[in-house]
Coordinates of C-alpha atoms and ligand atoms in Angstrom, one line a residue:
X1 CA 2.5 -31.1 -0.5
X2 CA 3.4 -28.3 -3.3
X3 CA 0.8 -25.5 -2.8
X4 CA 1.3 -23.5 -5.9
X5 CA -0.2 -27.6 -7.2
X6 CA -3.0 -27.5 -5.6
X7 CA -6.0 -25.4 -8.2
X8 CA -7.1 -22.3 -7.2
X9 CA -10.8 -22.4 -6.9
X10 CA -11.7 -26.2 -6.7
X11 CA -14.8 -26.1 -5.4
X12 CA -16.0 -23.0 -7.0
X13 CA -19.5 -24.0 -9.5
X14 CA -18.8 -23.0 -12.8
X15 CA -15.2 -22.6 -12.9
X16 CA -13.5 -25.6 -15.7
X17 CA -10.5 -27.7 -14.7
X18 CA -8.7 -28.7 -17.7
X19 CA -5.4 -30.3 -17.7
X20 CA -2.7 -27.4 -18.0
X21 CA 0.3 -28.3 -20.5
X22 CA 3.5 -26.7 -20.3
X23 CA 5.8 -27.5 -22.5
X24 CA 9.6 -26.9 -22.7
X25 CA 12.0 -25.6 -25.2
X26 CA 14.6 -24.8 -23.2
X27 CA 16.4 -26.0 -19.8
X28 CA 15.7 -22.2 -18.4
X29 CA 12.2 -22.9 -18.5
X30 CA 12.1 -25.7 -16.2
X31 CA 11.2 -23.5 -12.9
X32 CA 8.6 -21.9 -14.8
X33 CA 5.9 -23.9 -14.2
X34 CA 3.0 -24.7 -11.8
X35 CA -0.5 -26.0 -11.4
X36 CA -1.5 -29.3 -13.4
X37 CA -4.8 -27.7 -14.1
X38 CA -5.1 -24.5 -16.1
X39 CA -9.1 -23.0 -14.6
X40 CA -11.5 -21.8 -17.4
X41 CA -13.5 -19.1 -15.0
X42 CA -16.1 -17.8 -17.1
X43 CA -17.3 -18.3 -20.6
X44 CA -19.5 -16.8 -22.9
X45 CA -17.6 -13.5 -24.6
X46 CA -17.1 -12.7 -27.8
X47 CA -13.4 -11.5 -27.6
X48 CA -11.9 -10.7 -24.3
X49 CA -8.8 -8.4 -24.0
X50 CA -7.3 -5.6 -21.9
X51 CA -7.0 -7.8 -18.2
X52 CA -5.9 -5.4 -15.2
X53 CA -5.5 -6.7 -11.9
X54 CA -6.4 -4.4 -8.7
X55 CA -4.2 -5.8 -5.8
X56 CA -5.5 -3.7 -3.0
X57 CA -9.4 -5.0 -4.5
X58 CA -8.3 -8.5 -5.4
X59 CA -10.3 -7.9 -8.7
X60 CA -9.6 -7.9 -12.1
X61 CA -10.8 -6.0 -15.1
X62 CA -11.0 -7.4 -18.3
X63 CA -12.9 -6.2 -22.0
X64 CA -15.2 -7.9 -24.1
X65 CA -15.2 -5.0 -26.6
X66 CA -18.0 -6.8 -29.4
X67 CA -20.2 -7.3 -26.7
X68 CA -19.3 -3.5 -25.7
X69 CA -18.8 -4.5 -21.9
X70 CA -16.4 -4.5 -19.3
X71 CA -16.3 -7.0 -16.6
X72 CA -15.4 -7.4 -13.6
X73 CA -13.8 -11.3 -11.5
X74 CA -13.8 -10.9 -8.2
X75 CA -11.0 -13.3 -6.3
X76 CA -12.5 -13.8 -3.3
X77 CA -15.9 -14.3 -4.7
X78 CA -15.2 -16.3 -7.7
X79 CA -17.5 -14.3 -9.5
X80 CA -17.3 -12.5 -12.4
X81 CA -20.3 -9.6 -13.3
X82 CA -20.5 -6.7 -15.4
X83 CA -18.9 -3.3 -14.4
X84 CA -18.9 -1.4 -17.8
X85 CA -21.9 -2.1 -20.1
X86 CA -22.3 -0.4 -22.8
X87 CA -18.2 0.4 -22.1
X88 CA -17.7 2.7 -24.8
X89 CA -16.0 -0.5 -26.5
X90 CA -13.1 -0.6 -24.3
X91 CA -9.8 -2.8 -25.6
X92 CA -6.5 -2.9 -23.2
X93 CA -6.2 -1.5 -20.0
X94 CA -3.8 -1.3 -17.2
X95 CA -3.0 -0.2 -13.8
X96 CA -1.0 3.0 -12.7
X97 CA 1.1 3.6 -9.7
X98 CA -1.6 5.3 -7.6
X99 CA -4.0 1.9 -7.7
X100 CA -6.0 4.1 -10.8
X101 CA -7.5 2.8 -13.9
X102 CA -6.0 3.3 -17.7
X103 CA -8.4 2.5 -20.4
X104 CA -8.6 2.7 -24.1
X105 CA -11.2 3.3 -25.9
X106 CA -12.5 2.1 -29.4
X107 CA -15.5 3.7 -28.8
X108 CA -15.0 7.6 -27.9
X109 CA -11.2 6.7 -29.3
X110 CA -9.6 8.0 -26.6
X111 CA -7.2 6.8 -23.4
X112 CA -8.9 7.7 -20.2
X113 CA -7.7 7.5 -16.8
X114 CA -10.5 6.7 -13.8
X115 CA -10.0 8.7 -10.8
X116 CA -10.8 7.6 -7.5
X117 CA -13.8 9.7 -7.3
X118 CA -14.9 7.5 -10.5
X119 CA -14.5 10.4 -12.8
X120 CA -12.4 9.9 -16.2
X121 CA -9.7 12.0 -17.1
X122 CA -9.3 12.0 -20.9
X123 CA -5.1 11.5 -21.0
X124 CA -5.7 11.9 -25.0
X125 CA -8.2 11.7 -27.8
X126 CA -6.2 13.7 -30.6
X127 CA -2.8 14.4 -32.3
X128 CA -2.4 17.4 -34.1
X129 CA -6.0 18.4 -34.5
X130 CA -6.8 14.7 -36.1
X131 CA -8.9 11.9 -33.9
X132 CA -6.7 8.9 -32.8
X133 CA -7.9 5.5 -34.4
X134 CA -8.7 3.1 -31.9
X135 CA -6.6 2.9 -28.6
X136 CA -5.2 -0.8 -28.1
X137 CA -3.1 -1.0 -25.1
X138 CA -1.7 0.9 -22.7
X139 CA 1.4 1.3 -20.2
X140 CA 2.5 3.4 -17.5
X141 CA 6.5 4.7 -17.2
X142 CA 8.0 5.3 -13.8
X143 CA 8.3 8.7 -14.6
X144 CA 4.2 9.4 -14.7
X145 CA 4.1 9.8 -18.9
X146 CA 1.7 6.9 -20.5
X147 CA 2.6 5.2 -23.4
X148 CA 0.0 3.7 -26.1
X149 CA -0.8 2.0 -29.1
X150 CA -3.3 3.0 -31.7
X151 CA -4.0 0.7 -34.8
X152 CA -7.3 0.7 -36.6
X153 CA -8.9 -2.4 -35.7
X154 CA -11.3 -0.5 -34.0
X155 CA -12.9 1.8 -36.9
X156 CA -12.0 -0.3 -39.6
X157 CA -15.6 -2.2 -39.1
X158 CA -18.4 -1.6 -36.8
X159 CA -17.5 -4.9 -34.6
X160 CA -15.6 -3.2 -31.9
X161 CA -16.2 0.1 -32.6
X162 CA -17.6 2.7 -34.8
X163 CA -16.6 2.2 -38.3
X164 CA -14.9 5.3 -39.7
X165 CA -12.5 7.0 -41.8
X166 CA -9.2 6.8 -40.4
X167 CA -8.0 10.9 -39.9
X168 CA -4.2 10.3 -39.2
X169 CA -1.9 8.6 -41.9
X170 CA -0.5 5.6 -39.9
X171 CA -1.0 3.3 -36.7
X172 CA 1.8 5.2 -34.5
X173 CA 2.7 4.4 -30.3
X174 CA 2.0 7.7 -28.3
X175 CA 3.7 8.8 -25.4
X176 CA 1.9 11.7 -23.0
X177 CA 2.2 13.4 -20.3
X178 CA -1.0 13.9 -18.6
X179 CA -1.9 17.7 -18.9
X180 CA 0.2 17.8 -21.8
X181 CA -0.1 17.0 -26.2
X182 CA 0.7 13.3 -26.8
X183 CA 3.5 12.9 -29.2
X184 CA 4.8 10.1 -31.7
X185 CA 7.2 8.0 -29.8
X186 CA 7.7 6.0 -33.2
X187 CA 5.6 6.0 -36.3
X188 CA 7.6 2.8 -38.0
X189 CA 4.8 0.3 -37.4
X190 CA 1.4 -1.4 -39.3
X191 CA -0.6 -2.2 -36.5
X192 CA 1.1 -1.7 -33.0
X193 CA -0.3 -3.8 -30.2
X194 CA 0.3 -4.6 -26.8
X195 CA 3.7 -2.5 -24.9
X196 CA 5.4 -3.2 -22.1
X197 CA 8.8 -2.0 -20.2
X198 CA 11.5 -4.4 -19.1
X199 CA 12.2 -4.2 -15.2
X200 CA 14.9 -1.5 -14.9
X201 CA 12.3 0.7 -17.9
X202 CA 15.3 1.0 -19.9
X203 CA 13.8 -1.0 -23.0
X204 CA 10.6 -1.1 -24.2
X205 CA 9.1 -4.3 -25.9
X206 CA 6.2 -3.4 -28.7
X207 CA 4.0 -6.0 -30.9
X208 CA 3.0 -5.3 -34.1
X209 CA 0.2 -7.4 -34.8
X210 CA 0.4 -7.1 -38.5
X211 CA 4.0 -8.1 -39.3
X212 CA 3.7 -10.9 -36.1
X213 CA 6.7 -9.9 -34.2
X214 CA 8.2 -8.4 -31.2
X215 CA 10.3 -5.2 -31.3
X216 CA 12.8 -3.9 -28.6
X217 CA 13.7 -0.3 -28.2
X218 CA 16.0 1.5 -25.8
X219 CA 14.6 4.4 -24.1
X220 CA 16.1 7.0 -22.9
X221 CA 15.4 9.3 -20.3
X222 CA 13.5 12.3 -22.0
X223 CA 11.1 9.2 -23.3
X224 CA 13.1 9.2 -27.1
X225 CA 13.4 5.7 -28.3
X226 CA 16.4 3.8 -30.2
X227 CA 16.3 0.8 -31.9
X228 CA 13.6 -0.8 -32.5
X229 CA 15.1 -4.3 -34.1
X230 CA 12.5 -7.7 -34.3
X231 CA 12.9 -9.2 -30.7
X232 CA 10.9 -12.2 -31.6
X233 CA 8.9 -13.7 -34.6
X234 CA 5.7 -15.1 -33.5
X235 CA 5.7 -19.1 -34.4
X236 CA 2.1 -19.3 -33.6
X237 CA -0.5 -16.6 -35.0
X238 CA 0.4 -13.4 -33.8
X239 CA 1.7 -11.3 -30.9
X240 CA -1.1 -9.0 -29.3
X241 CA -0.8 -8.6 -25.4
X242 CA 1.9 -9.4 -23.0
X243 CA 3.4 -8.6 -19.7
X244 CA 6.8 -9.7 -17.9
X245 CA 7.6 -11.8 -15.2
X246 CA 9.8 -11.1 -11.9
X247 CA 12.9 -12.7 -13.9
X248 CA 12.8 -10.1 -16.8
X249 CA 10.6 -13.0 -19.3
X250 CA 8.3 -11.9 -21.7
X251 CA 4.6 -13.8 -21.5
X252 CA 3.5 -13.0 -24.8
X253 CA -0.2 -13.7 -26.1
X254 CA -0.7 -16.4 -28.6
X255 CA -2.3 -18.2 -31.1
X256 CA -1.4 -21.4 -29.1
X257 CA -1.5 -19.5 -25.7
X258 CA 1.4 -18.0 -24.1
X259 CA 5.4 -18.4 -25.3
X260 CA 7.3 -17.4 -22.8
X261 CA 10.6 -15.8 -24.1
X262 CA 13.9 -14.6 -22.2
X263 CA 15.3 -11.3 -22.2
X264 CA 17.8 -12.8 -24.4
X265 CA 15.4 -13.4 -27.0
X266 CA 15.2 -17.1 -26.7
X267 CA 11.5 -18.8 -26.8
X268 CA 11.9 -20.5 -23.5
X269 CA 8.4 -22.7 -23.4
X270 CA 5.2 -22.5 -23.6
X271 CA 1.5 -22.5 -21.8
X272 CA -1.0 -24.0 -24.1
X273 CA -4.6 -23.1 -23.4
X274 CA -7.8 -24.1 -25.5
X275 CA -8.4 -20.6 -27.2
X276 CA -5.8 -17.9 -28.7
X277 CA -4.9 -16.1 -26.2
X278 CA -5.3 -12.0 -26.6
X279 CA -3.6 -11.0 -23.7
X280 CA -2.7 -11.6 -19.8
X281 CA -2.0 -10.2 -16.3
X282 CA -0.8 -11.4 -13.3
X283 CA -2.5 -11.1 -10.5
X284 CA -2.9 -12.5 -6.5
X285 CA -1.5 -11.8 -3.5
X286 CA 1.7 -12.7 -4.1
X287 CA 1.5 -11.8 -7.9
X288 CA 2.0 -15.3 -8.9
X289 CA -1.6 -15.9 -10.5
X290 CA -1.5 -15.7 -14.3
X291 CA -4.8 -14.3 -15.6
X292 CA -5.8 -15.0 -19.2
X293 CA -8.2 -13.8 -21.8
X294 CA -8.5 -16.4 -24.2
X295 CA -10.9 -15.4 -26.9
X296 CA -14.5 -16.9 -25.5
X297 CA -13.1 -17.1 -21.4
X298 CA -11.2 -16.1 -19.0
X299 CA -8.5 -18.2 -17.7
X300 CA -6.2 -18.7 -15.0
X301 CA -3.6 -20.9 -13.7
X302 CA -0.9 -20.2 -10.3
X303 CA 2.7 -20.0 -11.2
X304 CA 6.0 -21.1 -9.4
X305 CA 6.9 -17.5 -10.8
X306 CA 5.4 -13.7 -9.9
X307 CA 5.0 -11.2 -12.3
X308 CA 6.6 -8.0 -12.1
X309 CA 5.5 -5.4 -10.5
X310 CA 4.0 -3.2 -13.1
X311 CA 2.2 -2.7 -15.4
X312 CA -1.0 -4.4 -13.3
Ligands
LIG401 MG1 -4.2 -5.7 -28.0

């Protein structure tokens, strides 16, 4: 019998089988797939985001910034409990190459950076003087700089943050180097989203939320970018988070669930999954266990395919 079609948690009390549907667009898809069932975890939240998956805990992180918490799903367990609560309205988060925690942060509207001691490291909180916006999502480059997004969704209303007056004049992507002044990687945006590398870190895949599409950039090694054209238009609501697979393919966050697009561009398939889908991880020991926040739940479902090393 196929293991990756056998569910992950079958016997686990509260965890929701539903009937997973993948469905194909194009030929290239067809190895993509896995489990029949697609596991609704936990329920309950008002808007979940930011999922980071700590392979050496087998936990995984994950925001439910309206309900100004942070919780945690432990594998082996099968539970899921609070870690952060109040969080400090916390959106995306991520995973850097020492195992440490990268958080952004509606709230105090700032990227932080746990230690292992548990104490936070604010990585950035201003750009010339002026008070980000709201800190969406947030990757780490090989080379130790973190990039991020900062739209306004968080201080345009009190409902995931602190409504306030925005102090800079757009929603820009931020690179820094820890220790050092973040700076504008690229200003040419309405509301940047989720970010992630491709494999090799030579491109660099941004959403913008507000005009529903992908963009590509090339990066080059002093962190300038060049580019920037539409990657993808999103057929189904809008792009928010994403992350790639093993192959190079882009799991993008929809309205729908997840499209699944090549490097080439193409929309390959498609996950479909009860709720819009904010953003994902993958997770596992072998990587190969996609996790989901879906609006109200968390979701997951094994693959036949791993995801790529970073960002966690
Ligand atoms: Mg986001």
């Amino acid at each position: 019998m196929n293991p990756y079609r056998q569910p992950l948690n079958p016997s686990r009390r509260g965890v929701e089988r539903l009937p997973a549907r993948f469905e194909s667009l194009d030929e290239r898809f067809e190895p993509v797939s896995g489990d029949f069932e697609l596991l609704r975890l936990s329920t309950g939240y008002r808007w979940t985001e930011g999922p980071a998956y700590f392979p050496a805990g087998r936990y995984l992180l994950f925001s439910d910034a309206p309900n100004d918490q942070v919780l945690r799903y432990d594998e082996v367990t099968g539970r899921t409990s609070a870690f952060l609560a109040p969080a400090g309205y916390h959106n995306g988060h991520s995973v850097d190459r020492q195992g440490r925690l990268l958080s952004c942060e509606h709230g105090a509207r700032r990227v932080t950076r746990t230690e292992p001691d548990g104490s936070l490291t604010v990585l950035a909180d201003h750009y010339q003087g002026k008070r980000l916006n709201s800190p969406n999502d947030i990757v780490e480059h090989g080379d130790g700089s973190i990039w991020f997004t900062d739209p306004d969704y968080g201080i345009d209303t009190d409902y995931e943050g602190f409504a306030a007056e925005q102090e800079l004049d757009g929603c820009y992507l931020f690179r820094v180097v820890p220790g050092e002044e973040p700076r504008v990687a690229c200003a040419d945006f309405e509301r940047p989203n989720g970010l992630a590398f491709s494999l090799d870190e030579s491109r660099l895949y941004v959403a913008d939320s507000e005009r529903a599409h992908l963009r590509v950039f090339d990066v080059a090694p002093d962190g300038t970018l060049n580019g920037g054209e539409v990657f993808a238009e999103c057929t189904a609501g809008v792009f928010d988070g994403f992350r790639l697979d093993a192959a190079g393919r882009l799991w993008c966050s929809s309205a729908e669930g997840v499209h699944v697009y090549d490097p080439d561009g193409t929309l390959l398939g498609k996950l479909h999954v009860p709720e819009t889908v904010a953003n994902l991880t993958f997770g596992g020991p072998k990587r190969n266990d996609l996790y989901l926040t879906g609006s109200t739940s968390l979701y997951t479902i094994r693959l036949r395919v791993a995801g790529a090393p970073f960002p966690r």
